[in-house]
């Protein structure tokens, strides 16, 4: 298969924490040597793309900020298009709020003044936050999640992600989010297509999660490769409704797909 572009997930695919996943840097270099344009897409909403230049650079991946975007980027775009004049109540990390404010979006802590609720991963999420979310959503305002990842890879062991916070709020409010961004949302697919302007059949998506990475590639009509270096194992693949085109131990095996 001749590929022109490749979408690479970050956590569980190329790094775990700040350390490269064994084999992954060699796989990345192989893609570049083959002339395949790469785009890193992370469902971590807490940091803006420039932070990934340093993080991935330290792990051996030479990238520019315009070659990466995150669930924070996707959510910021979605809100800028649909809620540009709204006051946003954000339950999430300070880095996410910084991205909103940098884009000119307004945030508020007032549950009675908020025009929309945005929920995301928050290491300080607690009972008071659940109360805040419940009271805000009792006013029937839009409920937006940054990404669906319930569990995410971390250096020592997997930890709860944005999906855990979103699901907790959905449970107490007894309503589902109006939108969940990040992969595999329509907005994320739009952003991939803008940065990799090639026919879908010339694009490869590599990631460790079926319901986000592989689902994005499937929805976009792209070839998909699941790596077993993150949160998904072979037993899960066998039982899943979403089927990747290829299953690799890690990104270092990408030659099996591109040759």
XYZ file of C-alpha atoms in Angstrom:
259
model
C 0.000 0.000 0.000
C 1.289 3.461 -0.918
C 0.604 5.965 1.865
C 0.988 9.749 1.742
C -0.026 10.530 5.324
C -0.191 8.863 8.733
C -2.074 9.802 11.899
C -0.229 8.667 15.011
C -1.724 8.474 18.478
C 0.586 9.588 21.299
C 0.085 7.875 24.687
C 0.326 4.109 24.381
C 1.479 4.353 20.764
C 4.694 6.392 20.707
C 5.271 7.154 24.411
C 4.243 6.037 27.870
C 4.669 9.018 30.125
C 7.760 10.793 28.809
C 9.538 7.626 27.694
C 9.446 6.234 24.158
C 7.721 2.901 23.703
C 10.335 0.318 22.592
C 10.420 0.102 18.810
C 8.239 3.161 18.248
C 10.985 5.715 17.404
C 12.336 3.356 14.741
C 8.828 2.960 13.313
C 8.389 6.728 13.215
C 11.702 7.137 11.389
C 10.626 4.453 8.908
C 7.462 6.394 8.108
C 9.453 9.573 7.537
C 12.033 7.777 5.398
C 9.183 6.460 3.258
C 8.088 10.047 2.596
C 4.888 9.675 4.629
C 3.701 12.912 6.213
C 2.944 12.318 9.894
C 0.443 13.964 12.215
C 0.307 13.285 15.958
C -3.230 13.381 17.383
C -3.704 12.958 21.140
C -6.900 12.681 23.155
C -5.138 14.328 26.088
C -6.820 17.754 26.369
C -4.642 19.240 29.104
C -1.773 20.701 27.051
C -1.571 22.778 23.884
C 0.400 21.478 20.854
C 3.660 23.386 21.619
C 4.041 21.348 24.822
C 4.180 18.206 22.702
C 7.184 19.484 20.755
C 9.222 19.324 23.966
C 7.652 16.140 25.308
C 7.954 14.144 22.112
C 11.288 15.719 21.236
C 12.700 14.476 24.520
C 11.523 10.977 23.620
C 13.252 11.038 20.228
C 10.515 12.323 17.900
C 11.422 15.430 15.911
C 8.180 17.357 15.304
C 6.838 20.881 14.821
C 3.810 22.267 16.679
C 1.749 22.300 13.479
C 2.214 18.523 13.234
C 0.267 17.798 16.407
C -3.159 18.542 17.816
C -5.050 17.325 20.852
C -8.543 16.882 22.241
C -8.008 20.352 23.697
C -7.438 21.692 20.180
C -10.534 19.902 18.886
C -12.706 21.133 21.753
C -11.438 24.692 21.382
C -12.311 24.653 17.698
C -15.765 23.206 18.342
C -16.506 25.805 21.014
C -15.163 28.639 18.864
C -17.520 27.598 16.066
C -20.630 26.982 18.188
C -20.219 28.740 21.532
C -17.974 31.700 20.757
C -20.081 34.176 22.736
C -20.984 31.851 25.620
C -19.696 31.828 29.180
C -18.243 28.340 29.679
C -18.207 26.504 32.998
C -15.202 24.189 32.728
C -14.543 21.190 34.962
C -11.066 20.333 33.789
C -7.349 20.957 34.095
C -5.950 24.506 34.215
C -4.168 23.840 30.927
C -7.504 23.309 29.183
C -8.888 26.594 30.506
C -5.692 28.304 29.298
C -6.346 27.005 25.771
C -9.900 28.337 25.836
C -8.790 31.742 27.048
C -5.992 31.905 24.463
C -8.656 31.398 21.795
C -10.752 34.229 23.184
C -13.378 32.001 24.804
C -14.917 33.217 28.064
C -15.062 31.019 31.176
C -17.038 31.377 34.396
C -17.334 29.716 37.815
C -20.948 30.827 38.247
C -23.342 27.874 37.815
C -26.260 30.272 37.364
C -24.535 32.322 34.646
C -22.899 29.557 32.601
C -24.162 29.083 29.046
C -22.521 25.649 28.624
C -20.692 23.036 30.722
C -17.400 21.540 29.500
C -16.155 18.404 31.286
C -12.696 16.879 31.020
C -9.938 15.113 32.934
C -9.285 16.873 36.225
C -6.898 15.474 38.823
C -8.727 17.463 41.521
C -12.242 16.342 40.513
C -14.363 15.844 43.643
C -17.853 15.846 45.154
C -18.104 19.630 44.956
C -17.451 19.446 41.210
C -20.272 16.928 40.858
C -22.564 19.339 42.681
C -21.472 22.187 40.421
C -22.093 20.135 37.289
C -25.485 18.929 38.534
C -26.684 22.436 39.383
C -25.454 23.838 36.056
C -27.091 21.093 34.007
C -30.371 21.487 35.895
C -30.663 24.668 33.824
C -30.617 22.517 30.656
C -27.499 24.133 29.210
C -25.318 22.282 26.647
C -23.066 19.547 28.092
C -19.803 19.041 26.204
C -17.010 16.514 26.860
C -13.463 16.923 25.598
C -12.866 13.249 24.782
C -14.255 9.781 25.565
C -11.139 8.124 27.044
C -12.232 6.497 30.320
C -8.757 5.077 30.995
C -5.420 6.373 29.720
C -1.879 4.932 29.766
C 0.479 6.355 32.411
C 4.111 5.555 33.306
C 3.363 3.054 36.098
C -0.170 1.834 35.292
C -3.326 3.023 33.557
C -5.285 5.880 35.173
C -8.770 7.426 34.766
C -9.205 9.889 31.906
C -11.751 12.458 30.761
C -14.370 9.812 30.064
C -14.456 8.890 33.753
C -15.277 12.482 34.725
C -17.796 12.893 31.891
C -19.529 9.622 32.796
C -19.724 10.590 36.471
C -21.399 13.877 35.574
C -23.702 12.175 33.074
C -24.739 9.726 35.775
C -25.607 12.304 38.400
C -27.330 14.616 35.897
C -29.111 11.697 34.220
C -28.301 12.974 30.737
C -25.718 12.196 28.102
C -23.352 14.861 26.736
C -24.563 16.819 23.731
C -21.118 16.336 22.179
C -17.927 14.477 23.022
C -14.918 15.795 21.124
C -11.421 14.426 20.543
C -11.118 11.230 18.529
C -13.241 9.949 16.780
C -15.488 13.052 16.530
C -16.432 14.760 13.274
C -14.421 17.829 14.280
C -11.291 15.715 14.819
C -11.764 14.087 11.400
C -12.145 17.516 9.796
C -8.894 18.660 11.398
C -7.058 15.525 10.242
C -8.265 16.013 6.675
C -7.162 19.651 6.696
C -3.643 18.746 7.831
C -3.335 15.623 5.704
C -5.088 16.705 2.466
C -4.793 13.329 0.736
C -7.403 10.811 -0.404
C -8.498 8.692 2.579
C -7.117 5.536 0.995
C -3.644 7.129 1.093
C -3.796 7.700 4.862
C -2.922 5.357 7.727
C -4.138 5.705 11.331
C -2.059 4.038 14.062
C -3.197 3.885 17.670
C -3.707 1.701 20.723
C -7.435 2.214 21.263
C -10.271 0.704 19.232
C -13.051 3.138 20.122
C -11.041 6.290 19.397
C -8.029 5.727 17.116
C -9.348 2.848 15.043
C -12.874 4.267 15.030
C -11.543 7.576 13.688
C -9.718 5.830 10.854
C -12.730 3.662 10.075
C -15.109 6.631 10.012
C -12.704 8.601 7.815
C -12.235 5.735 5.338
C -8.545 5.331 6.181
C -6.439 2.209 6.749
C -6.089 1.376 10.437
C -3.388 -0.325 12.488
C -3.856 -1.151 16.162
C -0.738 -1.406 18.330
C -0.727 -3.652 21.407
C 1.657 -1.354 23.302
C -1.125 0.585 25.076
C -4.522 -0.207 26.585
C -5.784 -2.878 24.161
C -4.810 -6.561 24.126
C -5.452 -9.306 21.585
C -8.405 -10.753 23.516
C -10.151 -7.372 23.379
C -9.558 -7.153 19.644
C -11.088 -10.575 19.108
C -14.287 -9.617 20.948
C -14.673 -6.071 19.593
C -17.168 -4.754 17.067
C -14.545 -2.396 15.637
C -11.918 -4.276 13.644
C -8.547 -2.760 12.687
C -7.084 -3.578 9.282
C -3.791 -4.539 10.949
C -2.668 -5.484 14.471
C 0.956 -4.738 15.419
C 2.928 -5.376 18.575
C 4.171 -1.778 18.406
C 4.861 1.018 15.914
C 8.232 -0.558 15.161
C 6.342 -3.192 13.116
C 4.867 -0.592 10.742
C 6.932 -1.998 7.868
C 4.367 -4.785 7.710
C 1.772 -2.212 6.669
C 3.633 0.246 4.447
C 5.641 -2.223 2.375
